[in-house]
Coordinates of N, CA and C in Angstrom, one line a residue:
H247 N 0.8 -1.2 0.0 CA 0.0 0.0 0.0 C 0.9 1.2 0.0
P248 N 0.5 2.3 -0.8 CA 1.3 3.5 -0.8 C 1.2 4.2 0.6
A249 N 2.4 4.9 0.9 CA 2.4 5.6 2.1 C 1.5 6.9 2.0
A250 N 0.8 7.2 3.1 CA -0.1 8.3 3.1 C 0.8 9.6 3.2
G251 N 0.5 10.5 2.3 CA 1.2 11.8 2.3 C 2.5 11.7 1.5
D252 N 3.5 12.5 1.8 CA 4.7 12.6 1.1 C 5.8 11.6 1.6
D253 N 6.7 11.3 0.7 CA 7.8 10.4 1.1 C 9.1 11.2 0.7
D254 N 9.9 11.6 1.7 CA 11.1 12.4 1.5 C 12.3 11.6 1.9
V255 N 13.4 11.6 1.0 CA 14.7 11.1 1.4 C 15.6 12.3 1.2
A256 N 16.2 12.8 2.3 CA 17.0 14.0 2.2 C 18.3 13.9 3.0
A257 N 19.3 14.5 2.4 CA 20.7 14.7 3.1 C 21.1 16.1 2.9
R258 N 21.6 16.6 4.0 CA 22.0 18.0 4.1 C 23.3 18.2 4.9
S259 N 24.2 19.0 4.3 CA 25.5 19.3 5.0 C 25.8 20.8 4.8
D260 N 25.8 21.6 6.0 CA 26.1 23.0 6.0 C 27.4 23.2 6.8
N261 N 28.4 23.9 6.2 CA 29.7 24.0 6.8 C 30.2 25.4 6.7
E262 N 30.7 26.0 7.8 CA 31.4 27.3 7.8 C 32.8 27.1 8.2
M263 N 33.7 27.8 7.6 CA 35.1 27.6 7.9 C 35.9 28.9 7.9
Q264 N 36.9 29.0 8.8 CA 37.7 30.1 8.9 C 39.1 29.7 9.5
N265 N 40.2 30.2 8.8 CA 41.5 29.8 9.3 C 42.4 31.1 9.1
V266 N 42.9 31.6 10.2 CA 43.7 32.8 10.2 C 45.1 32.6 10.8
A267 N 46.1 33.0 10.1 CA 47.5 32.8 10.7 C 48.3 34.1 10.4
G268 N 49.2 34.4 11.4 CA 50.0 35.6 11.3 C 51.4 35.4 11.9
G269 N 52.4 36.0 11.3 CA 53.7 35.9 11.9 C 54.4 37.3 11.7
A270 N 55.2 37.7 12.7 CA 55.9 38.9 12.6 C 57.3 38.8 13.3
A271 N 58.3 39.5 12.8 CA 59.6 39.5 13.4 C 60.3 40.9 13.2
L272 N 61.1 41.2 14.2 CA 61.8 42.5 14.2 C 63.2 42.3 14.7
S273 N 64.2 42.8 14.0 CA 65.6 42.7 14.4 C 66.1 44.1 14.5
T274 N 66.6 44.5 15.7 CA 67.3 45.8 15.9 C 68.8 45.7 16.0
K275 N 69.3 44.4 16.0 CA 70.7 44.2 16.1 C 71.4 44.6 14.7
S276 N 72.6 45.1 14.8 CA 73.3 45.5 13.6 C 73.6 44.2 12.8
G277 N 73.2 44.2 11.6 CA 73.4 43.1 10.7 C 72.5 41.9 10.9
G278 N 71.5 42.1 11.9 CA 70.6 41.0 12.2 C 69.6 40.8 11.1
T279 N 68.9 39.7 11.1 CA 67.8 39.3 10.1 C 66.5 39.2 10.8
G280 N 65.5 39.7 10.2 CA 64.1 39.5 10.7 C 63.3 38.7 9.7
I281 N 62.7 37.6 10.2 CA 61.9 36.8 9.3 C 60.6 36.5 9.9
G282 N 59.5 36.9 9.2 CA 58.1 36.7 9.7 C 57.4 35.8 8.7
L283 N 56.9 34.7 9.1 CA 56.2 33.7 8.2 C 54.9 33.3 8.8
A284 N 53.9 33.0 7.9 CA 52.6 32.5 8.3 C 52.0 31.6 7.3
V285 N 51.4 30.6 7.7 CA 50.7 29.6 6.8 C 49.3 29.3 7.3
A286 N 48.3 29.5 6.5 CA 46.9 29.1 6.8 C 46.5 28.0 5.8
L287 N 46.2 26.8 6.3 CA 45.9 25.6 5.5 C 44.6 25.0 5.8
N288 N 43.7 24.9 4.8 CA 42.4 24.2 5.0 C 42.4 23.0 4.0
I289 N 42.1 21.8 4.5 CA 41.9 20.6 3.6 C 40.6 20.0 4.0
V290 N 39.7 19.9 3.1 CA 38.4 19.2 3.3 C 38.3 18.1 2.3
S291 N 38.6 16.9 2.7 CA 38.6 15.8 1.8 C 37.5 14.8 2.1
G292 N 36.7 14.5 1.0 CA 35.6 13.6 1.1 C 34.4 14.1 1.8
L293 N 34.0 15.4 1.5 CA 32.8 15.9 2.0 C 31.7 15.4 1.1
D294 N 31.1 14.2 1.4 CA 30.1 13.5 0.6 C 28.7 13.7 1.2
T295 N 27.8 14.2 0.4 CA 26.4 14.3 0.8 C 25.5 13.6 -0.2
D296 N 24.9 12.5 0.2 CA 24.2 11.6 -0.7 C 22.8 11.3 -0.1
A297 N 21.8 11.4 -1.0 CA 20.5 10.9 -0.7 C 20.1 9.9 -1.8
T298 N 19.7 8.7 -1.4 CA 19.5 7.6 -2.4 C 18.3 6.7 -2.1
V299 N 17.6 6.4 -3.1 CA 16.6 5.3 -3.1 C 17.3 4.2 -3.9
G300 N 17.6 3.1 -3.2 CA 18.4 2.1 -3.7 C 17.9 1.3 -4.9
A301 N 18.8 0.6 -5.6 CA 18.4 -0.2 -6.7 C 17.3 -1.3 -6.3
N302 N 16.4 -1.5 -7.2 CA 15.3 -2.4 -7.0 C 14.3 -2.1 -5.9
A303 N 14.4 -0.8 -5.4 CA 13.5 -0.4 -4.3 C 12.1 -0.2 -4.9
D304 N 11.1 -0.3 -4.0 CA 9.7 -0.1 -4.3 C 9.2 0.9 -3.4
V305 N 8.9 2.1 -3.9 CA 8.4 3.3 -3.1 C 7.1 3.8 -3.7
S306 N 6.1 4.0 -2.8 CA 4.9 4.5 -3.3 C 4.3 5.4 -2.3
A307 N 3.8 6.6 -2.7 CA 3.2 7.6 -1.8 C 2.0 8.2 -2.5
T308 N 1.0 8.6 -1.6 CA -0.2 9.3 -2.2 C 0.2 10.7 -2.5
G309 N 1.2 11.3 -1.8 CA 1.6 12.6 -2.1 C 2.8 12.6 -3.1
S310 N 3.8 13.4 -2.7 CA 5.0 13.5 -3.6 C 6.1 12.6 -3.0
V311 N 7.1 12.3 -3.9 CA 8.3 11.6 -3.5 C 9.5 12.5 -3.9
D312 N 10.2 12.9 -2.9 CA 11.4 13.8 -3.1 C 12.7 13.2 -2.6
V313 N 13.7 13.1 -3.5 CA 15.0 12.7 -3.1 C 15.9 13.8 -3.3
S314 N 16.5 14.4 -2.2 CA 17.3 15.6 -2.3 C 18.6 15.6 -1.5
A315 N 19.6 16.2 -2.0 CA 20.9 16.3 -1.4 C 21.3 17.7 -1.5
H316 N 21.7 18.3 -0.4 CA 22.2 19.7 -0.4 C 23.5 19.9 0.4
A317 N 24.4 20.5 -0.1 CA 25.7 20.8 0.6 C 26.1 22.2 0.4
Q318 N 26.7 22.8 1.4 CA 27.2 24.2 1.4 C 28.4 24.3 2.2
V319 N 29.4 25.0 1.6 CA 30.7 25.3 2.3 C 30.9 26.8 2.1
T320 N 30.9 27.6 3.2 CA 31.0 29.0 3.1 C 32.0 29.6 4.1
P321 N 32.5 30.7 3.9 CA 33.4 31.3 4.9 C 32.6 31.7 6.2
K322 N 33.3 31.6 7.3 CA 32.7 32.0 8.6 C 32.8 33.6 8.6
S323 N 31.7 34.2 8.9 CA 31.7 35.7 8.9 C 31.9 36.3 10.3
E324 N 32.6 37.4 10.3 CA 32.9 38.1 11.5 C 32.5 39.6 11.3
T325 N 31.9 40.2 12.3 CA 31.6 41.6 12.2 C 32.7 42.4 12.9
L326 N 33.3 43.3 12.1 CA 34.4 44.1 12.6 C 34.0 45.6 12.6
P327 N 34.6 46.3 13.6 CA 34.3 47.8 13.6 C 34.7 48.4 12.3
V328 N 33.9 49.4 11.9 CA 34.2 50.2 10.7 C 34.0 49.4 9.4
V329 N 34.7 48.2 9.4 CA 34.7 47.4 8.1 C 33.3 46.8 7.9
G330 N 32.7 46.3 9.0 CA 31.4 45.6 8.9 C 31.6 44.1 8.9
T331 N 30.7 43.4 8.2 CA 30.7 41.9 8.2 C 31.7 41.4 7.1
V332 N 32.6 40.6 7.5 CA 33.6 40.0 6.5 C 33.6 38.5 6.7
G333 N 33.6 37.9 5.5 CA 33.7 36.4 5.5 C 35.0 36.0 4.9
V334 N 35.8 35.2 5.6 CA 37.1 34.8 5.1 C 37.3 33.3 5.4
T335 N 37.7 32.6 4.3 CA 37.9 31.2 4.5 C 39.3 30.9 5.1
S336 N 40.3 31.6 4.5 CA 41.7 31.5 5.1 C 42.4 32.8 4.8
F337 N 43.2 33.2 5.8 CA 44.0 34.5 5.6 C 45.3 34.3 6.4
A338 N 46.4 34.6 5.7 CA 47.8 34.5 6.3 C 48.5 35.8 6.0
A339 N 49.2 36.3 7.0 CA 50.0 37.5 6.8 C 51.4 37.4 7.6
G340 N 52.5 37.7 6.9 CA 53.8 37.7 7.5 C 54.4 39.1 7.4
A341 N 55.0 39.6 8.4 CA 55.7 40.9 8.4 C 57.0 40.8 9.1
A342 N 58.0 41.5 8.6 CA 59.3 41.5 9.2 C 60.0 42.8 9.0
G343 N 60.9 43.2 10.0 CA 61.6 44.4 9.9 C 63.0 44.3 10.4
S344 N 63.9 45.0 9.9 CA 65.3 44.9 10.4 C 65.9 46.3 10.2
S345 N 66.7 46.7 11.3 CA 67.3 48.1 11.2 C 68.5 48.2 10.4
S346 N 69.2 47.1 10.2 CA 70.4 47.1 9.4 C 70.8 45.9 8.7
G347 N 69.9 44.8 8.8 CA 70.1 43.6 8.1 C 69.1 43.3 7.1
N348 N 68.9 42.0 6.9 CA 67.8 41.6 5.9 C 66.5 41.4 6.6
A349 N 65.4 41.6 5.9 CA 64.0 41.4 6.4 C 63.2 40.6 5.4
V350 N 62.6 39.5 5.9 CA 61.8 38.7 5.0 C 60.4 38.5 5.6
G351 N 59.4 38.9 4.9 CA 58.0 38.7 5.4 C 57.3 37.8 4.3
G352 N 56.8 36.7 4.7 CA 56.1 35.8 3.8 C 54.9 35.1 4.3
S353 N 54.0 34.7 3.5 CA 52.8 34.0 3.9 C 52.2 33.1 2.8
S354 N 51.5 32.1 3.2 CA 50.9 31.2 2.3 C 49.5 30.8 2.8
S355 N 48.5 31.0 1.9 CA 47.1 30.6 2.2 C 46.7 29.5 1.2
V356 N 46.3 28.3 1.7 CA 46.0 27.2 0.9 C 44.6 26.6 1.3
N357 N 43.8 26.4 0.3 CA 42.5 25.8 0.5 C 42.3 24.6 -0.5
V358 N 42.0 23.5 0.0 CA 41.8 22.3 -0.8 C 40.4 21.7 -0.4
F359 N 39.5 21.6 -1.4 CA 38.2 21.1 -1.1 C 37.8 20.0 -2.1
L360 N 37.4 18.9 -1.6 CA 36.9 17.7 -2.5 C 35.5 17.5 -2.0
V361 N 34.5 17.8 -2.9 CA 33.1 17.8 -2.5 C 32.3 17.0 -3.5
N362 N 31.5 16.1 -3.0 CA 30.6 15.3 -3.8 C 29.2 15.4 -3.3
T363 N 28.2 15.8 -4.1 CA 26.8 15.9 -3.7 C 26.0 15.1 -4.7
G364 N 25.2 14.1 -4.2 CA 24.4 13.3 -5.1 C 23.1 12.9 -4.6
A365 N 22.1 12.9 -5.5 CA 20.8 12.4 -5.3 C 20.4 11.4 -6.4
S366 N 19.9 10.3 -6.0 CA 19.7 9.3 -7.0 C 18.5 8.3 -6.6
I367 N 17.9 7.8 -7.7 CA 17.0 6.7 -7.6 C 17.7 5.6 -8.4
G368 N 17.9 4.4 -7.7 CA 18.7 3.4 -8.3 C 18.1 2.6 -9.5
A369 N 18.9 1.8 -10.1 CA 18.5 1.0 -11.2 C 17.4 0.1 -10.8
N370 N 16.4 0.0 -11.7 CA 15.3 -1.0 -11.6 C 14.4 -0.7 -10.4
A371 N 14.5 0.5 -9.8 CA 13.6 0.9 -8.7 C 12.2 1.3 -9.3
Q372 N 11.2 1.0 -8.5 CA 9.8 1.4 -8.9 C 9.3 2.4 -7.9
V373 N 9.0 3.6 -8.4 CA 8.6 4.7 -7.6 C 7.3 5.3 -8.2
S374 N 6.3 5.4 -7.3 CA 5.0 6.0 -7.8 C 4.6 7.0 -6.8
A375 N 3.9 8.1 -7.3 CA 3.5 9.2 -6.4 C 2.2 9.8 -7.0
G376 N 1.3 10.1 -6.0 CA 0.1 10.7 -6.4 C 0.3 12.1 -7.0
D377 N 1.4 12.8 -6.4 CA 1.8 14.1 -6.9 C 3.1 13.9 -7.7
G378 N 4.1 14.8 -7.5 CA 5.3 14.8 -8.3 C 6.4 13.9 -7.7
I379 N 7.4 13.6 -8.6 CA 8.6 12.9 -8.2 C 9.8 13.9 -8.5
A380 N 10.6 14.1 -7.5 CA 11.7 15.0 -7.7 C 13.0 14.4 -7.2
V381 N 14.1 14.5 -8.0 CA 15.4 14.1 -7.6 C 16.3 15.3 -7.8
T382 N 16.8 15.8 -6.7 CA 17.5 17.1 -6.7 C 18.8 17.1 -5.9
A383 N 19.9 17.5 -6.6 CA 21.2 17.7 -6.0 C 21.6 19.1 -6.2
D384 N 22.0 19.8 -5.1 CA 22.5 21.2 -5.2 C 23.6 21.4 -4.2
D385 N 24.5 22.3 -4.6 CA 25.5 22.7 -3.6 C 26.1 24.1 -3.9
T386 N 26.6 24.7 -2.9 CA 27.2 26.0 -3.0 C 28.6 26.0 -2.3
I387 N 29.6 26.4 -3.1 CA 30.9 26.5 -2.5 C 31.4 27.9 -2.6
E388 N 31.7 28.5 -1.5 CA 32.3 29.9 -1.5 C 33.7 29.9 -0.8
I389 N 34.7 30.4 -1.5 CA 36.0 30.4 -0.9 C 36.6 31.8 -1.0
F390 N 37.1 32.3 0.1 CA 37.8 33.6 0.1 C 39.1 33.4 0.8
G391 N 40.2 33.4 -0.1 CA 41.5 33.2 0.5 C 42.4 34.4 0.2
A392 N 43.2 34.7 1.2 CA 44.1 35.9 1.0 C 45.4 35.7 1.7
A393 N 46.5 36.2 1.1 CA 47.8 36.1 1.7 C 48.5 37.4 1.5
G394 N 49.3 37.8 2.5 CA 50.1 39.1 2.4 C 51.4 39.0 3.0
G395 N 52.4 39.7 2.5 CA 53.7 39.7 3.0 C 54.3 41.2 3.0
L396 N 54.9 41.6 4.1 CA 55.5 42.9 4.3 C 56.9 42.8 4.9
A397 N 57.8 43.4 4.3 CA 59.2 43.4 4.8 C 59.8 44.8 4.6
A398 N 60.5 45.3 5.6 CA 61.2 46.6 5.5 C 62.5 46.5 6.2
S399 N 63.6 47.0 5.5 CA 64.9 47.1 6.1 C 65.5 48.4 5.8
T400 N 66.2 49.0 6.8 CA 66.9 50.3 6.5 C 68.4 50.0 6.2
G401 N 68.8 48.8 6.1 CA 70.2 48.6 5.9 C 70.5 47.6 4.8
N402 N 69.6 46.6 4.5 CA 69.9 45.6 3.5 C 68.7 45.3 2.7
A403 N 68.5 44.0 2.4 CA 67.3 43.6 1.5 C 66.0 43.5 2.3
G404 N 64.9 44.0 1.7 CA 63.6 43.8 2.2 C 62.8 42.9 1.2
V405 N 62.4 41.7 1.6 CA 61.7 40.8 0.7 C 60.4 40.4 1.2
G406 N 59.3 40.7 0.4 CA 57.9 40.3 0.8 C 57.4 39.3 -0.2
I407 N 56.9 38.2 0.3 CA 56.4 37.1 -0.6 C 55.0 36.6 -0.1
A408 N 54.1 36.4 -1.0 CA 52.7 35.9 -0.6 C 52.2 35.0 -1.7
I409 N 51.6 33.9 -1.2 CA 51.1 32.9 -2.2 C 49.7 32.4 -1.7
D410 N 48.8 32.5 -2.6 CA 47.4 32.0 -2.3 C 47.1 30.9 -3.3
V411 N 46.7 29.7 -2.8 CA 46.5 28.6 -3.7 C 45.1 28.0 -3.3
G412 N 44.3 27.7 -4.3 CA 43.0 27.0 -4.1 C 42.9 25.8 -5.0
V413 N 42.4 24.7 -4.5 CA 42.1 23.5 -5.3 C 40.7 23.1 -5.0
L414 N 39.8 23.1 -6.0 CA 38.4 22.7 -5.8 C 38.1 21.6 -6.8
T415 N 37.7 20.4 -6.3 CA 37.1 19.3 -7.1 C 35.7 19.0 -6.6
R416 N 34.7 19.2 -7.4 CA 33.4 19.1 -7.0 C 32.5 18.4 -8.0
H417 N 31.7 17.5 -7.5 CA 30.8 16.7 -8.4 C 29.4 16.9 -7.8
T418 N 28.5 17.3 -8.6 CA 27.1 17.5 -8.2 C 26.2 16.7 -9.2
V419 N 25.6 15.6 -8.8 CA 25.0 14.7 -9.7 C 23.6 14.3 -9.2
A420 N 22.6 14.4 -10.1 CA 21.3 13.9 -9.9 C 21.0 12.8 -10.9
T421 N 20.6 11.6 -10.5 CA 20.5 10.4 -11.4 C 19.3 9.6 -11.1
V422 N 18.7 9.1 -12.2 CA 17.7 8.1 -12.2 C 18.3 6.9 -12.9
G423 N 18.5 5.8 -12.3 CA 19.2 4.6 -12.9 C 18.4 3.9 -14.0
A424 N 19.2 3.2 -14.8 CA 18.6 2.4 -15.9 C 17.6 1.4 -15.4
G425 N 16.5 1.3 -16.1 CA 15.5 0.3 -15.7 C 14.5 0.8 -14.7
A426 N 14.6 2.0 -14.2 CA 13.7 2.6 -13.2 C 12.3 2.8 -13.8
D427 N 11.3 2.6 -13.0 CA 9.9 2.8 -13.4 C 9.3 3.9 -12.5
L428 N 9.1 5.1 -13.1 CA 8.6 6.3 -12.4 C 7.2 6.6 -12.8
Q429 N 6.3 6.7 -11.9 CA 4.9 7.0 -12.2 C 4.4 8.1 -11.3
A430 N 4.1 9.3 -11.9 CA 3.7 10.4 -11.1 C 2.5 11.1 -11.6
G431 N 1.7 11.6 -10.6 CA 0.4 12.3 -11.0 C 0.7 13.7 -11.5
D432 N 1.9 14.2 -11.2 CA 2.3 15.5 -11.5 C 3.6 15.5 -12.2
D433 N 4.5 16.5 -12.0 CA 5.8 16.6 -12.7 C 6.8 15.5 -12.2
V434 N 7.7 15.2 -13.1 CA 8.9 14.4 -12.7 C 10.1 15.3 -13.1
S435 N 10.9 15.5 -12.1 CA 12.1 16.4 -12.3 C 13.4 15.7 -11.8
V436 N 14.4 15.9 -12.6 CA 15.8 15.4 -12.2 C 16.7 16.6 -12.4
T437 N 17.1 17.2 -11.3 CA 17.9 18.5 -11.5 C 19.2 18.5 -10.6
A438 N 20.2 19.0 -11.2 CA 21.5 19.3 -10.5 C 21.9 20.7 -10.6
T439 N 22.2 21.4 -9.5 CA 22.5 22.8 -9.5 C 23.7 23.0 -8.7
S440 N 24.7 23.8 -9.2 CA 25.9 24.1 -8.4 C 26.3 25.6 -8.6
H441 N 26.9 26.1 -7.5 CA 27.3 27.5 -7.6 C 28.7 27.6 -6.9
D442 N 29.7 28.1 -7.6 CA 31.0 28.2 -7.0 C 31.4 29.7 -7.1
D443 N 31.8 30.2 -6.0 CA 32.2 31.6 -5.9 C 33.6 31.7 -5.2
I444 N 34.6 32.0 -6.0 CA 36.0 32.0 -5.5 C 36.7 33.3 -5.6
T445 N 37.3 33.8 -4.5 CA 38.1 35.0 -4.5 C 39.5 34.7 -3.9
S446 N 40.5 35.0 -4.7 CA 41.9 34.8 -4.3 C 42.7 36.1 -4.4
I447 N 43.3 36.4 -3.3 CA 44.1 37.7 -3.2 C 45.4 37.4 -2.6
A448 N 46.5 37.9 -3.3 CA 47.8 37.8 -2.8 C 48.5 39.2 -3.0
G449 N 49.0 39.7 -1.9 CA 49.7 41.1 -2.0 C 50.9 41.1 -1.1
T450 N 51.9 41.8 -1.6 CA 53.2 42.0 -0.9 C 53.8 43.4 -1.0
F451 N 54.7 43.7 -0.1 CA 55.4 44.9 -0.1 C 56.8 44.7 0.4
G452 N 57.8 45.1 -0.4 CA 59.2 45.0 0.1 C 59.9 46.3 0.0
L453 N 60.6 46.7 1.1 CA 61.1 48.1 1.2 C 62.6 48.0 1.7
S454 N 63.5 48.7 1.1 CA 64.8 48.8 1.6 C 65.3 50.2 1.3
T455 N 65.8 50.9 2.4 CA 66.3 52.3 2.2 C 67.7 52.4 1.6
S456 N 68.4 51.3 1.7 CA 69.8 51.3 1.2 C 70.2 50.0 0.5
G457 N 69.3 49.1 0.3 CA 69.6 47.8 -0.3 C 68.6 47.5 -1.4
T458 N 68.2 46.3 -1.4 CA 67.3 45.8 -2.5 C 65.9 45.5 -1.9
G459 N 64.9 46.1 -2.5 CA 63.5 45.8 -2.1 C 62.8 44.9 -3.1
V460 N 62.3 43.7 -2.6 CA 61.7 42.7 -3.5 C 60.3 42.4 -3.0
A461 N 59.3 42.4 -3.9 CA 57.9 42.0 -3.6 C 57.4 41.0 -4.7
G462 N 56.9 39.9 -4.2 CA 56.4 38.9 -5.2 C 55.2 38.3 -4.6
S463 N 54.1 38.1 -5.5 CA 52.9 37.5 -5.0 C 52.4 36.5 -6.1
I464 N 51.8 35.5 -5.7 CA 51.2 34.5 -6.6 C 49.8 34.0 -6.2
A465 N 48.9 34.1 -7.1 CA 47.5 33.6 -6.8 C 47.2 32.5 -7.8
V466 N 46.9 31.3 -7.4 CA 46.6 30.2 -8.3 C 45.3 29.4 -7.8
Q467 N 44.4 29.2 -8.7 CA 43.2 28.4 -8.5 C 43.1 27.3 -9.5
V468 N 42.9 26.1 -9.0 CA 42.7 24.9 -9.9 C 41.3 24.4 -9.6
V469 N 40.4 24.5 -10.6 CA 39.0 24.1 -10.3 C 38.6 23.1 -11.3
T470 N 38.1 22.0 -10.8 CA 37.5 20.9 -11.6 C 36.1 20.6 -11.1
T471 N 35.1 21.0 -11.9 CA 33.7 20.8 -11.5 C 32.9 20.0 -12.5
E472 N 31.9 19.3 -11.9 CA 31.0 18.6 -12.8 C 29.6 18.8 -12.2
T473 N 28.6 19.2 -13.0 CA 27.2 19.3 -12.7 C 26.4 18.5 -13.7
R474 N 25.8 17.4 -13.2 CA 25.2 16.5 -14.2 C 23.8 16.0 -13.7
A475 N 22.8 16.0 -14.6 CA 21.5 15.4 -14.3 C 21.3 14.4 -15.4
E476 N 20.9 13.2 -15.0 CA 20.7 12.2 -16.0 C 19.5 11.2 -15.7
L477 N 18.9 10.8 -16.8 CA 17.8 9.8 -16.7 C 18.3 8.7 -17.6
L478 N 18.9 7.7 -17.0 CA 19.6 6.7 -17.8 C 18.6 5.8 -18.6
D479 N 18.9 5.6 -19.8 CA 18.0 4.8 -20.7 C 18.3 3.4 -20.7
S480 N 17.2 2.6 -20.8 CA 17.4 1.1 -21.1 C 16.0 0.7 -21.7
S481 N 16.0 -0.6 -22.1 CA 14.7 -1.0 -22.7 C 13.6 -1.1 -21.7
S482 N 13.9 -1.1 -20.4 CA 12.9 -1.2 -19.3 C 12.7 0.1 -18.5
T483 N 13.4 1.1 -18.9 CA 13.2 2.4 -18.2 C 11.8 3.0 -18.6
S484 N 11.1 3.5 -17.7 CA 9.7 4.0 -17.9 C 9.4 5.2 -17.1
V485 N 9.0 6.3 -17.7 CA 8.6 7.5 -16.9 C 7.2 7.9 -17.4
T486 N 6.3 8.0 -16.5 CA 4.9 8.4 -16.7 C 4.6 9.6 -15.8
A487 N 4.2 10.7 -16.4 CA 4.0 11.9 -15.6 C 2.6 12.5 -16.0
G488 N 1.9 13.0 -15.0 CA 0.7 13.7 -15.3 C 1.0 15.2 -15.7
G489 N 2.2 15.6 -15.4 CA 2.6 17.0 -15.8 C 3.8 16.9 -16.7
D490 N 4.8 17.7 -16.4 CA 6.0 17.7 -17.3 C 7.1 16.8 -16.8
V491 N 8.1 16.5 -17.6 CA 9.3 15.8 -17.3 C 10.5 16.8 -17.5
H492 N 11.2 17.0 -16.4 CA 12.4 17.9 -16.5 C 13.6 17.2 -16.1
V493 N 14.6 17.3 -17.0 CA 16.0 16.8 -16.7 C 16.9 18.0 -17.0
A494 N 17.5 18.6 -15.9 CA 18.3 19.8 -16.2 C 19.5 19.9 -15.2
A495 N 20.6 20.4 -15.7 CA 21.8 20.7 -14.9 C 22.3 22.1 -15.2
T496 N 22.5 22.8 -14.1 CA 23.0 24.2 -14.2 C 24.1 24.4 -13.2
G497 N 25.2 24.9 -13.8 CA 26.4 25.2 -12.9 C 26.9 26.6 -13.2
T498 N 27.2 27.4 -12.1 CA 27.8 28.7 -12.3 C 29.1 28.8 -11.5
L499 N 30.0 29.5 -12.1 CA 31.3 29.8 -11.5 C 31.7 31.2 -11.5
C500 N 31.9 31.8 -10.4 CA 32.4 33.2 -10.3 C 33.7 33.2 -9.6
A501 N 34.7 33.8 -10.3 CA 36.1 33.7 -9.8 C 36.7 35.1 -9.9
F502 N 37.5 35.5 -8.8 CA 38.2 36.8 -8.8 C 39.6 36.5 -8.2
A503 N 40.6 36.8 -9.0 CA 42.0 36.5 -8.5 C 42.9 37.6 -9.0

């Protein structure tokens, strides 16, 4: 007998992250060296959010059947005087000063995210609903990474170095397996939606009043994304809908570096 009302299978993962590092050094000794270094590192490996109706399952409801997976990774926000609300995933800053020797200020900000979000109805499953059937996978990834380096020397070299690196691998997939039998009184939808918003900033300043001033900064982002919605075909796949059938995938990427 069909279940009275709706039948929902849902998975949700909401994550906020912030990592801040700073380093400073000052040398006042004649010929001394000041070195300030900082590293902020975030690694999120295997953030999997899955909602599944298994293969060969039999699901029946008088209302709707919804299979949904939602994942979100965003910077943790802080409210600062004058500046207002600021969301930062990782920030590193290194500063160094020397009165007569070398000064080196360097920092590195690194973010690595491996994210998988999936909603599926398995192969040969039988799903019937008095209203609609929806299989929905969606995720949002926001990364704000920044690194800064400042070095000043009145006697020798001042070197500032900053590196910001981001690696994002994300898969957002909504699937109905081969051989599935879907019967709905209203719409049948299979949708995958993703949104990636990445900001990467690296800035340095090197100063020497009587030697060499060097400033170098590098911002690198490596992004591999997949957004896929699929209704797998076979000789036994069947979809019957009282309304429309939608299979759609939409992915957006906004990047500033």
